[in-house]
Coordinates of C-alpha atoms and ligand atoms in Angstrom, one line a residue:
M673 CA 3.4 12.3 -35.7
V674 CA 3.0 14.8 -32.9
R675 CA 5.9 14.4 -30.4
T676 CA 7.3 16.3 -27.5
P677 CA 10.4 15.9 -25.3
L678 CA 8.1 14.2 -22.8
C679 CA 7.9 11.3 -25.2
D680 CA 11.6 10.8 -25.0
L681 CA 11.6 11.2 -21.2
L682 CA 8.9 8.6 -20.7
G683 CA 9.8 6.4 -23.6
I684 CA 6.5 6.7 -25.3
E685 CA 5.5 7.5 -28.9
A686 CA 2.5 9.8 -28.4
P687 CA 2.3 12.5 -25.7
I688 CA -0.8 10.9 -24.3
I689 CA -1.3 9.4 -20.9
Q690 CA -4.2 7.1 -20.0
A691 CA -4.9 8.6 -16.6
A692 CA -4.6 6.7 -13.4
M693 CA -8.1 5.8 -12.1
G694 CA -8.7 3.9 -8.9
F695 CA -10.2 0.4 -8.7
P696 CA -12.1 -0.9 -10.5
N697 CA -11.6 1.6 -13.3
T698 CA -8.1 0.5 -14.5
D699 CA -6.6 -2.9 -14.9
A700 CA -3.7 -4.6 -16.7
R701 CA -5.6 -4.9 -20.0
L702 CA -6.4 -1.2 -20.2
V703 CA -2.9 -0.2 -19.2
A704 CA -1.3 -2.5 -21.7
A705 CA -3.6 -1.4 -24.5
A706 CA -2.6 2.2 -23.9
C707 CA 1.1 1.3 -23.7
N708 CA 0.9 -0.9 -26.8
A709 CA -0.8 2.0 -28.7
G710 CA 2.2 4.2 -27.9
A711 CA 0.7 6.1 -25.0
L712 CA 1.6 5.8 -21.3
G713 CA -0.9 3.5 -19.4
S714 CA -1.5 4.1 -15.7
L715 CA -2.7 1.6 -13.1
G716 CA -4.5 3.2 -10.1
T717 CA -4.0 1.7 -6.7
Y718 CA -6.8 3.6 -4.9
Q719 CA -9.4 1.1 -3.5
R720 CA -7.4 -1.8 -4.9
S721 CA -6.4 -4.7 -2.6
P722 CA -2.7 -5.6 -2.2
E723 CA -3.3 -9.1 -3.8
N724 CA -5.1 -7.5 -6.8
L725 CA -2.2 -5.0 -7.3
R726 CA 0.3 -7.9 -7.4
A727 CA -1.9 -9.8 -9.9
E728 CA -2.4 -6.8 -12.2
L729 CA 1.3 -5.9 -12.1
A730 CA 2.2 -9.5 -13.1
R731 CA -0.4 -9.3 -15.9
I732 CA 0.9 -6.0 -17.2
A733 CA 4.4 -7.6 -17.5
E734 CA 2.8 -10.4 -19.6
L735 CA 0.9 -8.0 -21.9
T736 CA 3.5 -5.3 -22.6
D737 CA 7.1 -4.5 -22.4
R738 CA 6.5 -0.7 -22.7
P739 CA 6.8 1.9 -20.0
F740 CA 3.7 2.3 -17.7
A741 CA 2.8 4.2 -14.5
V742 CA 1.5 3.1 -11.1
N743 CA -0.5 5.7 -9.2
H744 CA -0.9 6.3 -5.4
L745 CA -3.1 8.9 -3.7
V746 CA -0.8 10.5 -1.1
P747 CA -3.3 11.0 1.8
V748 CA -4.4 7.3 1.7
L749 CA -1.2 5.7 0.5
N750 CA -0.9 2.1 1.6
Q751 CA 2.7 1.3 2.5
E752 CA 2.5 -2.4 1.6
M753 CA 1.1 -1.5 -1.8
F754 CA 3.8 1.2 -2.3
A755 CA 6.5 -1.4 -1.6
T756 CA 4.8 -3.7 -4.1
T757 CA 4.9 -0.8 -6.7
L758 CA 8.6 -0.1 -6.0
A759 CA 9.5 -3.8 -6.4
A760 CA 7.7 -3.9 -9.8
R761 CA 10.1 -1.1 -10.9
P762 CA 7.6 0.7 -13.2
A763 CA 9.0 3.4 -15.5
V764 CA 6.8 6.0 -13.7
I765 CA 5.3 6.2 -10.2
S766 CA 2.6 8.9 -10.1
F767 CA 0.9 10.6 -7.2
A768 CA -1.9 13.0 -6.5
L769 CA -3.8 14.8 -3.7
G770 CA -1.0 15.6 -1.3
N771 CA 2.7 16.4 -0.9
P772 CA 4.6 13.5 -2.6
G773 CA 7.9 14.6 -0.9
P774 CA 8.5 11.5 1.3
Y775 CA 7.9 9.1 -1.7
V776 CA 10.2 10.8 -4.2
P777 CA 13.5 9.4 -3.0
P778 CA 12.3 5.7 -2.8
A779 CA 10.7 6.0 -6.2
H780 CA 13.9 7.4 -7.7
A781 CA 15.9 4.7 -6.0
A782 CA 13.7 2.1 -7.7
G783 CA 14.6 3.7 -11.0
A784 CA 11.2 5.3 -11.6
L785 CA 10.4 8.8 -12.8
V786 CA 7.9 10.6 -10.5
M787 CA 4.9 12.3 -11.9
H788 CA 2.6 14.4 -9.6
Q789 CA -0.8 15.7 -10.3
V790 CA -1.8 19.2 -8.9
T791 CA -4.8 21.5 -9.1
T792 CA -3.1 24.8 -8.0
V793 CA 0.1 26.7 -8.8
E794 CA 1.2 26.4 -5.1
Q795 CA 0.9 22.6 -5.2
A796 CA 3.0 22.6 -8.3
R797 CA 5.8 24.6 -6.7
E798 CA 5.7 22.3 -3.7
A799 CA 6.0 19.2 -5.9
A800 CA 8.8 20.8 -7.9
A801 CA 10.7 21.5 -4.7
A802 CA 10.2 17.9 -3.7
G803 CA 12.1 16.8 -6.8
V804 CA 9.4 15.3 -9.0
D805 CA 10.2 14.8 -12.7
V806 CA 6.8 15.6 -14.3
I807 CA 3.9 17.7 -13.1
V808 CA 0.3 17.1 -14.2
A809 CA -1.8 20.2 -14.0
Q810 CA -5.4 19.1 -13.6
G811 CA -8.3 21.5 -14.4
T812 CA -11.6 21.5 -12.7
E813 CA -13.2 19.9 -15.8
A814 CA -11.7 16.6 -14.9
G815 CA -13.4 13.5 -13.6
G816 CA -12.3 12.3 -10.2
F817 CA -11.1 14.4 -7.3
G818 CA -10.1 17.9 -8.4
G819 CA -9.9 21.6 -7.7
T820 CA -11.6 24.8 -9.0
V821 CA -9.4 26.3 -11.6
T822 CA -9.9 25.5 -15.3
M823 CA -7.3 23.6 -17.3
A824 CA -6.7 26.5 -19.7
T825 CA -6.1 28.9 -16.8
L826 CA -4.0 26.5 -14.7
V827 CA -1.7 25.0 -17.2
P828 CA 0.2 28.1 -18.4
Q829 CA 0.6 29.3 -14.8
V830 CA 2.0 25.9 -13.7
V831 CA 4.3 25.8 -16.8
D832 CA 5.8 29.2 -15.8
A833 CA 6.0 28.3 -12.1
V834 CA 7.9 25.0 -12.5
E835 CA 10.0 25.7 -15.7
P836 CA 12.0 23.7 -16.9
L837 CA 10.0 20.7 -15.5
P838 CA 7.7 19.2 -18.1
V839 CA 4.0 19.8 -17.5
V840 CA 1.1 17.5 -18.6
A841 CA -2.4 19.0 -19.0
A842 CA -5.5 17.1 -17.6
G843 CA -9.2 17.9 -17.4
G844 CA -11.7 18.1 -20.2
I845 CA -9.4 16.9 -23.0
F846 CA -10.9 14.3 -25.3
D847 CA -9.5 14.7 -28.8
G848 CA -6.6 16.1 -31.0
R849 CA -7.8 19.6 -30.7
G850 CA -7.5 19.4 -26.9
L851 CA -4.0 17.9 -27.3
V852 CA -2.9 20.8 -29.5
A853 CA -4.5 23.3 -27.2
A854 CA -2.6 21.9 -24.2
L855 CA 0.6 22.1 -26.2
A856 CA -0.2 25.7 -27.1
L857 CA -0.5 26.4 -23.4
G858 CA 3.0 25.1 -22.8
A859 CA 2.2 21.5 -21.7
Q860 CA 4.2 18.6 -23.2
G861 CA 1.4 16.1 -23.1
V862 CA -2.1 15.3 -21.9
N863 CA -3.6 13.0 -19.3
L864 CA -7.1 11.6 -20.1
G865 CA -9.4 9.7 -17.8
T866 CA -13.0 10.0 -18.9
R867 CA -12.2 9.4 -22.6
F868 CA -10.4 6.2 -21.7
L869 CA -13.2 5.0 -19.4
A870 CA -15.4 5.0 -22.4
S871 CA -13.0 2.6 -24.2
E872 CA -13.6 -1.1 -25.1
E873 CA -10.8 -2.1 -22.8
A874 CA -11.9 -0.1 -19.6
P875 CA -12.9 -2.7 -17.0
V876 CA -16.1 -1.0 -16.0
A877 CA -19.8 -1.9 -16.4
A878 CA -21.4 -1.3 -19.7
G879 CA -23.9 1.0 -17.9
Y880 CA -21.1 3.2 -16.7
K881 CA -19.8 3.7 -20.3
E882 CA -23.4 4.3 -21.5
A883 CA -23.8 7.0 -18.8
I884 CA -20.7 8.8 -20.1
L885 CA -22.1 8.6 -23.7
A886 CA -25.5 9.9 -22.6
A887 CA -24.2 12.7 -20.4
T888 CA -23.9 16.4 -21.4
S889 CA -21.1 18.4 -19.9
E890 CA -23.6 20.2 -17.6
D891 CA -24.8 16.8 -16.3
T892 CA -21.6 16.5 -14.2
T893 CA -21.4 18.0 -10.8
R894 CA -18.7 18.6 -8.1
F895 CA -20.2 16.4 -5.5
E896 CA -19.0 18.1 -2.3
A897 CA -21.1 15.9 0.0
L898 CA -18.8 12.9 -0.7
N899 CA -16.2 14.6 1.6
D900 CA -18.8 14.4 4.4
I901 CA -19.7 10.8 3.6
A902 CA -16.2 9.4 3.2
P903 CA -13.5 11.7 4.5
G904 CA -10.3 10.6 2.8
P905 CA -8.8 11.6 -0.5
G906 CA -10.6 14.9 -0.7
T907 CA -10.1 16.0 2.9
L908 CA -6.8 14.6 4.2
G909 CA -4.4 16.0 1.6
Y910 CA -4.9 18.8 -0.9
P911 CA -8.5 19.9 -0.7
A912 CA -10.4 18.3 -3.5
V913 CA -14.0 17.5 -4.6
V914 CA -15.0 14.6 -6.8
R915 CA -16.7 15.3 -10.2
A916 CA -19.3 12.8 -11.3
I917 CA -22.3 12.6 -13.5
R918 CA -25.4 13.5 -11.5
S919 CA -27.4 10.5 -10.3
A920 CA -30.4 10.0 -8.0
F921 CA -27.8 9.5 -5.2
T922 CA -25.9 12.8 -5.8
D923 CA -29.1 14.8 -6.3
E924 CA -30.5 13.4 -3.0
W925 CA -27.4 14.0 -0.8
E926 CA -26.5 17.3 -2.3
V927 CA -29.7 18.7 -0.8
R928 CA -29.6 16.6 2.4
R929 CA -26.1 17.5 3.5
D930 CA -27.0 18.4 7.0
E931 CA -28.2 14.8 7.6
I932 CA -25.0 13.2 6.4
V933 CA -23.0 13.4 9.6
Q934 CA -25.5 11.1 11.3
R935 CA -25.8 8.8 8.3
A936 CA -22.2 8.8 7.1
E937 CA -21.4 5.3 8.2
A938 CA -24.4 3.8 6.5
L939 CA -23.9 5.8 3.3
R940 CA -20.2 4.8 3.2
A941 CA -21.3 1.1 3.5
E942 CA -23.8 1.6 0.8
L943 CA -21.2 3.0 -1.6
V944 CA -18.7 0.2 -0.7
E945 CA -21.3 -2.5 -1.2
A946 CA -22.4 -1.0 -4.5
R947 CA -18.8 -0.9 -5.7
Q948 CA -18.3 -4.6 -4.7
R949 CA -21.4 -5.5 -6.7
G950 CA -19.9 -3.7 -9.7
E951 CA -22.6 -1.0 -9.3
G952 CA -20.6 1.9 -7.9
H953 CA -21.3 3.9 -11.0
I954 CA -25.1 3.8 -10.4
R955 CA -24.7 6.0 -7.3
L956 CA -21.5 7.8 -8.2
P957 CA -20.6 7.7 -12.0
V958 CA -17.3 9.5 -11.6
A959 CA -16.5 11.3 -14.9
G960 CA -15.5 14.7 -16.2
Q961 CA -17.1 17.4 -18.4
S962 CA -15.6 15.8 -21.5
A963 CA -18.4 13.2 -21.1
G964 CA -20.5 15.7 -23.1
A965 CA -18.2 15.3 -26.1
I966 CA -17.9 11.5 -25.9
D967 CA -20.5 9.6 -27.9
E968 CA -18.8 6.4 -28.9
V969 CA -17.1 3.6 -27.0
L970 CA -13.8 3.0 -28.9
P971 CA -10.8 0.7 -28.7
V972 CA -7.9 2.4 -26.8
A973 CA -5.7 2.2 -29.9
E974 CA -8.3 4.0 -32.0
I975 CA -8.6 6.8 -29.4
V976 CA -4.8 7.3 -29.5
R977 CA -4.7 7.0 -33.3
R978 CA -7.5 9.5 -33.8
M979 CA -6.1 12.0 -31.3
T980 CA -2.7 12.0 -32.9
A981 CA -4.0 12.2 -36.5
E982 CA -6.3 15.1 -35.4
A983 CA -3.5 16.8 -33.7
D984 CA -1.3 16.6 -36.8
A985 CA -4.1 18.0 -38.9
V986 CA -4.7 20.9 -36.4
I987 CA -1.0 21.7 -36.2
A988 CA -0.8 21.8 -40.1
R989 CA -3.9 24.1 -40.2
L990 CA -2.5 26.4 -37.6
A991 CA 0.8 26.6 -39.5
T992 CA -1.2 28.2 -42.4
L993 CA -2.3 31.0 -40.1
S994 CA 1.1 32.7 -39.7
Ligands
FMN448 C1 -13.2 7.4 -12.5 C2 -12.0 8.3 -12.3 C3 -11.1 7.9 -11.2 C4 -10.0 8.6 -11.0 N1 -9.1 8.1 -10.0 C5 -7.9 8.7 -9.9 C6 -6.9 8.2 -9.1 O1 -7.1 7.2 -8.4 N2 -5.7 8.8 -9.0 C7 -5.4 10.0 -9.7 O2 -4.3 10.5 -9.6 N3 -6.4 10.5 -10.5 C8 -7.6 9.9 -10.7 N4 -8.5 10.4 -11.5 C9 -8.2 11.7 -12.3 C10 -7.4 11.4 -13.5 O3 -6.1 11.0 -13.2 C11 -7.4 12.5 -14.5 O4 -6.7 13.6 -14.0 C12 -8.7 13.0 -15.0 O5 -9.5 11.9 -15.4 C13 -8.5 13.9 -16.2 O6 -9.7 14.5 -16.6 P1 -10.7 13.9 -17.7 O7 -11.5 12.9 -16.9 O8 -11.5 15.1 -18.1 O9 -10.0 13.3 -18.8 C14 -9.7 9.7 -11.8 C15 -10.6 10.1 -12.8 C16 -11.7 9.4 -13.0 C17 -12.6 9.8 -14.2

């Protein structure tokens, strides 16, 4: 089975990471399913309560004894929740959207490896200088907050810039072909969000998964107006814009941006209330371009099994070319 040195570093069998996604998109069941399938599961802390984080960490400990990651967004990092993460001593603590520098020593002191997600070469250099152990280079295809450079353009540049640090590719990867392509670009693994959202175990509404199955790649948009509505992850650290499947909400506020400043508080409340009702995805179905290629909700183990089998087949086919 396809393996890279990253597998040995992280203690996983397949070089696949179930990406960190904020609340409510990841939970202990999803993380444990990824870990038990041989991948690295990641629990996002963004928009999670401290009580919920403690409960999910306890549940992960019941469901798996494999390595997993806990993720914090640097510009909105909650100190109480970071302390909870350190106390849980996960194998990996991952960060995104800002300089992780201050958090690297305490993470290392807690015995964790530090993984940091970047969208530019400069951010990768900064993270390497801060002493992180793994860099995730995220292309603009990705769901969630991201930058403007494509995965295939960014990954080899980041690989060269931070050598010998291992690099993981993210953005637009959904199958074994994408995994092998990432390895060809110099990455040692892949980080997938959208594909794992459309899994049986992902704790999101059926309508959200259906929206991913129905979407074409062109149906996703970088929804810049969110940074006016809810300044935070996309404005306080590394500049970033959220990618989501177009909805009536994104269509409306993309063209009414000049009105947002006066309406921001009400729109923020609308988004929070929708999320609390489990309907956040109706206004903002956060997902990446790979939605266009995903047409089936699958168990996490099957996603990992298919990806690795496809990757093995692609590698064997490529070997016949030389
Ligand atoms: C719904 C959603 C929420 C996300 N939330 C986070 C987050 O809280 N922290 C983070 O580091 N990345 C987050 N991401 C980005 C993922 O970590 C990952 O880089 C991305 O999903 C990869 O691209 P893909 O969606 O094309 O697989 C999120 C992505 C999605 C789709």
